[in-house]
């Protein structure tokens, strides 16, 4: 019985965390900072981009749908009077990830914040990445890992000019796997 009560308390604390004491109003001026937000044209990614722009960061919205990104960029400009930039990134294709990293490197020599936010949720198990991996694992895990590793030189360069000598890599994820667990048999590789 004690284990059940402990599990219930843990669930309630995770499902209903206390209010944060840090809000967007506490974000310092980010002038000179460069940020990439994957999946930045909707949901948490869009709100993240908005806060970053409001605080003067140069922001790249990275994703595979240029139309959605351009719509978001237009809306962000209306809301913040600042312009984000589009970076074409398909996290389900390792060659496309390399191309996106190369494109970014051709424009910027430093990166201060990388928000790995984009992803897919519950695609059919039979759906694979361009490289033959399970689509969800390949996109949400391998894709972001590869993108981050490719940008590591720019992140390290960013430490030299950041206000506190640090850069940030933030990985946004879901707790959905807790409901069904992980079936490693679906992590197919062709």
mmCIF file of C-alpha atoms in Angstrom:
data_model
loop_
_atom_site.group_PDB
_atom_site.id
_atom_site.type_symbol
_atom_site.label_atom_id
_atom_site.label_comp_id
_atom_site.label_asym_id
_atom_site.label_seq_id
_atom_site.Cartn_x
_atom_site.Cartn_y
_atom_site.Cartn_z
ATOM 1 C CA UNK A 1 0.000 0.000 0.000
ATOM 2 C CA UNK A 2 2.877 2.353 0.823
ATOM 3 C CA UNK A 3 4.350 1.908 -2.664
ATOM 4 C CA UNK A 4 1.011 2.796 -4.246
ATOM 5 C CA UNK A 5 0.705 5.954 -2.172
ATOM 6 C CA UNK A 6 4.305 6.932 -3.010
ATOM 7 C CA UNK A 7 3.630 6.400 -6.720
ATOM 8 C CA UNK A 8 0.445 8.475 -6.520
ATOM 9 C CA UNK A 9 2.246 11.319 -4.748
ATOM 10 C CA UNK A 10 5.060 11.224 -7.321
ATOM 11 C CA UNK A 11 2.510 11.336 -10.159
ATOM 12 C CA UNK A 12 0.669 14.310 -8.652
ATOM 13 C CA UNK A 13 3.919 16.221 -8.084
ATOM 14 C CA UNK A 14 5.003 15.623 -11.694
ATOM 15 C CA UNK A 15 1.572 16.343 -13.170
ATOM 16 C CA UNK A 16 1.045 19.505 -11.111
ATOM 17 C CA UNK A 17 4.447 21.065 -10.395
ATOM 18 C CA UNK A 18 4.666 24.258 -8.345
ATOM 19 C CA UNK A 19 4.531 27.564 -10.182
ATOM 20 C CA UNK A 20 7.856 28.711 -11.562
ATOM 21 C CA UNK A 21 9.595 31.656 -9.980
ATOM 22 C CA UNK A 22 11.456 32.443 -13.222
ATOM 23 C CA UNK A 23 9.370 33.949 -16.013
ATOM 24 C CA UNK A 24 10.039 35.504 -19.400
ATOM 25 C CA UNK A 25 10.347 38.854 -17.614
ATOM 26 C CA UNK A 26 13.497 37.539 -15.911
ATOM 27 C CA UNK A 27 15.297 36.794 -19.195
ATOM 28 C CA UNK A 28 18.217 39.216 -19.555
ATOM 29 C CA UNK A 29 19.074 41.178 -22.671
ATOM 30 C CA UNK A 30 20.343 38.670 -25.242
ATOM 31 C CA UNK A 31 21.869 41.128 -27.709
ATOM 32 C CA UNK A 32 24.660 39.420 -29.613
ATOM 33 C CA UNK A 33 23.342 35.942 -28.805
ATOM 34 C CA UNK A 34 22.445 33.484 -31.548
ATOM 35 C CA UNK A 35 19.788 30.816 -31.010
ATOM 36 C CA UNK A 36 18.328 27.952 -33.019
ATOM 37 C CA UNK A 37 14.878 26.616 -32.133
ATOM 38 C CA UNK A 38 13.937 23.376 -33.882
ATOM 39 C CA UNK A 39 10.199 23.097 -34.415
ATOM 40 C CA UNK A 40 10.055 26.809 -33.706
ATOM 41 C CA UNK A 41 6.904 27.607 -35.637
ATOM 42 C CA UNK A 42 4.373 26.167 -33.215
ATOM 43 C CA UNK A 43 3.706 25.422 -29.547
ATOM 44 C CA UNK A 44 6.596 25.683 -27.104
ATOM 45 C CA UNK A 45 9.075 26.353 -29.889
ATOM 46 C CA UNK A 46 7.144 29.380 -31.118
ATOM 47 C CA UNK A 47 6.807 30.801 -27.604
ATOM 48 C CA UNK A 48 10.514 30.211 -27.013
ATOM 49 C CA UNK A 49 11.375 32.045 -30.234
ATOM 50 C CA UNK A 50 9.094 34.923 -29.232
ATOM 51 C CA UNK A 51 10.796 35.358 -25.847
ATOM 52 C CA UNK A 52 14.259 35.144 -27.412
ATOM 53 C CA UNK A 53 13.389 37.758 -30.045
ATOM 54 C CA UNK A 54 11.784 40.015 -27.446
ATOM 55 C CA UNK A 55 15.086 39.946 -25.569
ATOM 56 C CA UNK A 56 17.142 40.742 -28.703
ATOM 57 C CA UNK A 57 18.606 37.355 -29.661
ATOM 58 C CA UNK A 58 19.142 36.481 -33.327
ATOM 59 C CA UNK A 59 16.834 33.496 -33.810
ATOM 60 C CA UNK A 60 16.734 30.744 -36.419
ATOM 61 C CA UNK A 61 13.541 28.707 -36.710
ATOM 62 C CA UNK A 62 14.668 25.284 -37.894
ATOM 63 C CA UNK A 63 12.206 22.878 -39.454
ATOM 64 C CA UNK A 64 11.181 21.149 -42.637
ATOM 65 C CA UNK A 65 8.094 23.196 -43.546
ATOM 66 C CA UNK A 66 9.140 26.572 -44.940
ATOM 67 C CA UNK A 67 5.549 27.805 -45.346
ATOM 68 C CA UNK A 68 4.758 27.255 -41.651
ATOM 69 C CA UNK A 69 8.080 28.822 -40.708
ATOM 70 C CA UNK A 70 7.513 31.917 -42.875
ATOM 71 C CA UNK A 71 4.018 32.333 -41.383
ATOM 72 C CA UNK A 72 5.533 32.113 -37.893
ATOM 73 C CA UNK A 73 8.319 34.551 -38.823
ATOM 74 C CA UNK A 74 5.718 37.028 -40.083
ATOM 75 C CA UNK A 75 3.646 36.672 -36.882
ATOM 76 C CA UNK A 76 6.730 36.971 -34.683
ATOM 77 C CA UNK A 77 7.750 40.154 -36.484
ATOM 78 C CA UNK A 78 4.287 41.625 -35.856
ATOM 79 C CA UNK A 79 4.511 40.699 -32.162
ATOM 80 C CA UNK A 80 8.148 41.586 -31.465
ATOM 81 C CA UNK A 81 9.195 43.957 -34.283
ATOM 82 C CA UNK A 82 12.163 41.613 -34.783
ATOM 83 C CA UNK A 83 12.788 39.143 -37.573
ATOM 84 C CA UNK A 84 13.630 35.475 -37.116
ATOM 85 C CA UNK A 85 15.375 33.494 -39.851
ATOM 86 C CA UNK A 86 14.382 30.177 -41.419
ATOM 87 C CA UNK A 87 16.778 27.220 -41.439
ATOM 88 C CA UNK A 88 15.580 24.208 -43.418
ATOM 89 C CA UNK A 89 16.060 21.135 -41.216
ATOM 90 C CA UNK A 90 14.597 17.661 -41.655
ATOM 91 C CA UNK A 91 15.508 15.744 -38.498
ATOM 92 C CA UNK A 92 14.493 12.459 -40.135
ATOM 93 C CA UNK A 93 17.279 12.634 -42.736
ATOM 94 C CA UNK A 94 20.950 12.635 -41.709
ATOM 95 C CA UNK A 95 22.073 14.200 -45.018
ATOM 96 C CA UNK A 96 19.527 17.003 -44.594
ATOM 97 C CA UNK A 97 20.717 17.561 -41.020
ATOM 98 C CA UNK A 98 24.301 17.915 -42.258
ATOM 99 C CA UNK A 99 23.133 20.346 -44.951
ATOM 100 C CA UNK A 100 21.269 22.437 -42.346
ATOM 101 C CA UNK A 101 24.302 22.559 -40.069
ATOM 102 C CA UNK A 102 26.510 23.564 -43.008
ATOM 103 C CA UNK A 103 24.036 26.294 -44.010
ATOM 104 C CA UNK A 104 24.007 27.651 -40.458
ATOM 105 C CA UNK A 105 27.832 27.571 -40.318
ATOM 106 C CA UNK A 106 27.961 29.597 -43.547
ATOM 107 C CA UNK A 107 26.015 32.381 -41.796
ATOM 108 C CA UNK A 108 27.207 32.234 -38.188
ATOM 109 C CA UNK A 109 30.443 31.369 -36.409
ATOM 110 C CA UNK A 110 28.926 31.168 -32.923
ATOM 111 C CA UNK A 111 25.858 29.582 -31.360
ATOM 112 C CA UNK A 112 24.760 30.414 -27.821
ATOM 113 C CA UNK A 113 21.473 28.541 -27.467
ATOM 114 C CA UNK A 114 20.197 25.409 -29.179
ATOM 115 C CA UNK A 115 16.622 24.450 -28.360
ATOM 116 C CA UNK A 116 16.044 20.880 -29.581
ATOM 117 C CA UNK A 117 12.266 21.096 -29.577
ATOM 118 C CA UNK A 118 11.035 19.743 -32.928
ATOM 119 C CA UNK A 119 9.893 16.174 -33.311
ATOM 120 C CA UNK A 120 7.221 13.695 -34.242
ATOM 121 C CA UNK A 121 4.765 11.879 -32.015
ATOM 122 C CA UNK A 122 3.285 8.419 -32.453
ATOM 123 C CA UNK A 123 3.879 7.865 -36.177
ATOM 124 C CA UNK A 124 3.007 4.415 -37.517
ATOM 125 C CA UNK A 125 5.585 1.855 -36.371
ATOM 126 C CA UNK A 126 6.276 0.980 -39.999
ATOM 127 C CA UNK A 127 7.346 4.544 -40.809
ATOM 128 C CA UNK A 128 11.125 4.945 -41.023
ATOM 129 C CA UNK A 129 13.581 7.795 -41.453
ATOM 130 C CA UNK A 130 15.410 8.339 -44.738
ATOM 131 C CA UNK A 131 18.245 6.331 -43.174
ATOM 132 C CA UNK A 132 16.059 3.392 -42.111
ATOM 133 C CA UNK A 133 15.594 4.123 -38.409
ATOM 134 C CA UNK A 134 12.291 4.053 -36.542
ATOM 135 C CA UNK A 135 10.829 7.484 -37.400
ATOM 136 C CA UNK A 136 10.129 8.658 -33.863
ATOM 137 C CA UNK A 137 13.464 7.500 -32.410
ATOM 138 C CA UNK A 138 15.391 8.610 -35.487
ATOM 139 C CA UNK A 139 13.847 12.081 -35.491
ATOM 140 C CA UNK A 140 13.482 12.859 -31.804
ATOM 141 C CA UNK A 141 16.714 11.275 -30.564
ATOM 142 C CA UNK A 142 19.216 10.558 -33.332
ATOM 143 C CA UNK A 143 18.336 13.644 -35.379
ATOM 144 C CA UNK A 144 18.784 16.089 -32.522
ATOM 145 C CA UNK A 145 21.927 14.336 -31.298
ATOM 146 C CA UNK A 146 23.536 14.498 -34.751
ATOM 147 C CA UNK A 147 22.511 18.152 -35.232
ATOM 148 C CA UNK A 148 23.937 19.068 -31.815
ATOM 149 C CA UNK A 149 27.220 17.268 -32.493
ATOM 150 C CA UNK A 150 27.593 19.005 -35.871
ATOM 151 C CA UNK A 151 27.099 22.388 -34.180
ATOM 152 C CA UNK A 152 29.488 21.690 -31.301
ATOM 153 C CA UNK A 153 32.300 23.886 -32.747
ATOM 154 C CA UNK A 154 29.907 26.864 -32.975
ATOM 155 C CA UNK A 155 28.611 26.170 -29.458
ATOM 156 C CA UNK A 156 32.173 26.091 -28.120
ATOM 157 C CA UNK A 157 32.920 29.348 -29.964
ATOM 158 C CA UNK A 158 29.810 30.827 -28.372
ATOM 159 C CA UNK A 159 31.284 30.396 -24.896
ATOM 160 C CA UNK A 160 33.863 33.075 -25.731
ATOM 161 C CA UNK A 161 31.275 35.797 -26.323
ATOM 162 C CA UNK A 162 28.392 34.745 -24.083
ATOM 163 C CA UNK A 163 27.607 36.954 -21.112
ATOM 164 C CA UNK A 164 28.462 34.248 -18.577
ATOM 165 C CA UNK A 165 30.943 32.173 -20.590
ATOM 166 C CA UNK A 166 28.362 29.422 -21.085
ATOM 167 C CA UNK A 167 26.091 28.203 -23.857
ATOM 168 C CA UNK A 168 22.884 26.208 -23.550
ATOM 169 C CA UNK A 169 21.524 23.102 -25.250
ATOM 170 C CA UNK A 170 17.926 22.512 -24.177
ATOM 171 C CA UNK A 171 16.158 19.292 -25.117
ATOM 172 C CA UNK A 172 12.373 19.394 -24.936
ATOM 173 C CA UNK A 173 10.697 16.015 -24.609
ATOM 174 C CA UNK A 174 7.433 14.335 -23.778
ATOM 175 C CA UNK A 175 6.623 11.971 -20.948
ATOM 176 C CA UNK A 176 4.300 10.014 -23.247
ATOM 177 C CA UNK A 177 6.572 6.974 -23.181
ATOM 178 C CA UNK A 178 5.619 6.443 -19.525
ATOM 179 C CA UNK A 179 2.106 5.462 -20.539
ATOM 180 C CA UNK A 180 3.096 2.605 -22.845
ATOM 181 C CA UNK A 181 6.793 2.102 -22.191
ATOM 182 C CA UNK A 182 9.297 1.575 -24.967
ATOM 183 C CA UNK A 183 9.136 -1.335 -27.371
ATOM 184 C CA UNK A 184 12.735 -1.712 -28.511
ATOM 185 C CA UNK A 185 11.590 -4.105 -31.247
ATOM 186 C CA UNK A 186 10.198 -1.071 -33.088
ATOM 187 C CA UNK A 187 13.609 0.618 -33.298
ATOM 188 C CA UNK A 188 14.079 -0.846 -36.746
ATOM 189 C CA UNK A 189 17.171 -0.410 -38.821
ATOM 190 C CA UNK A 190 17.001 -1.541 -42.427
#
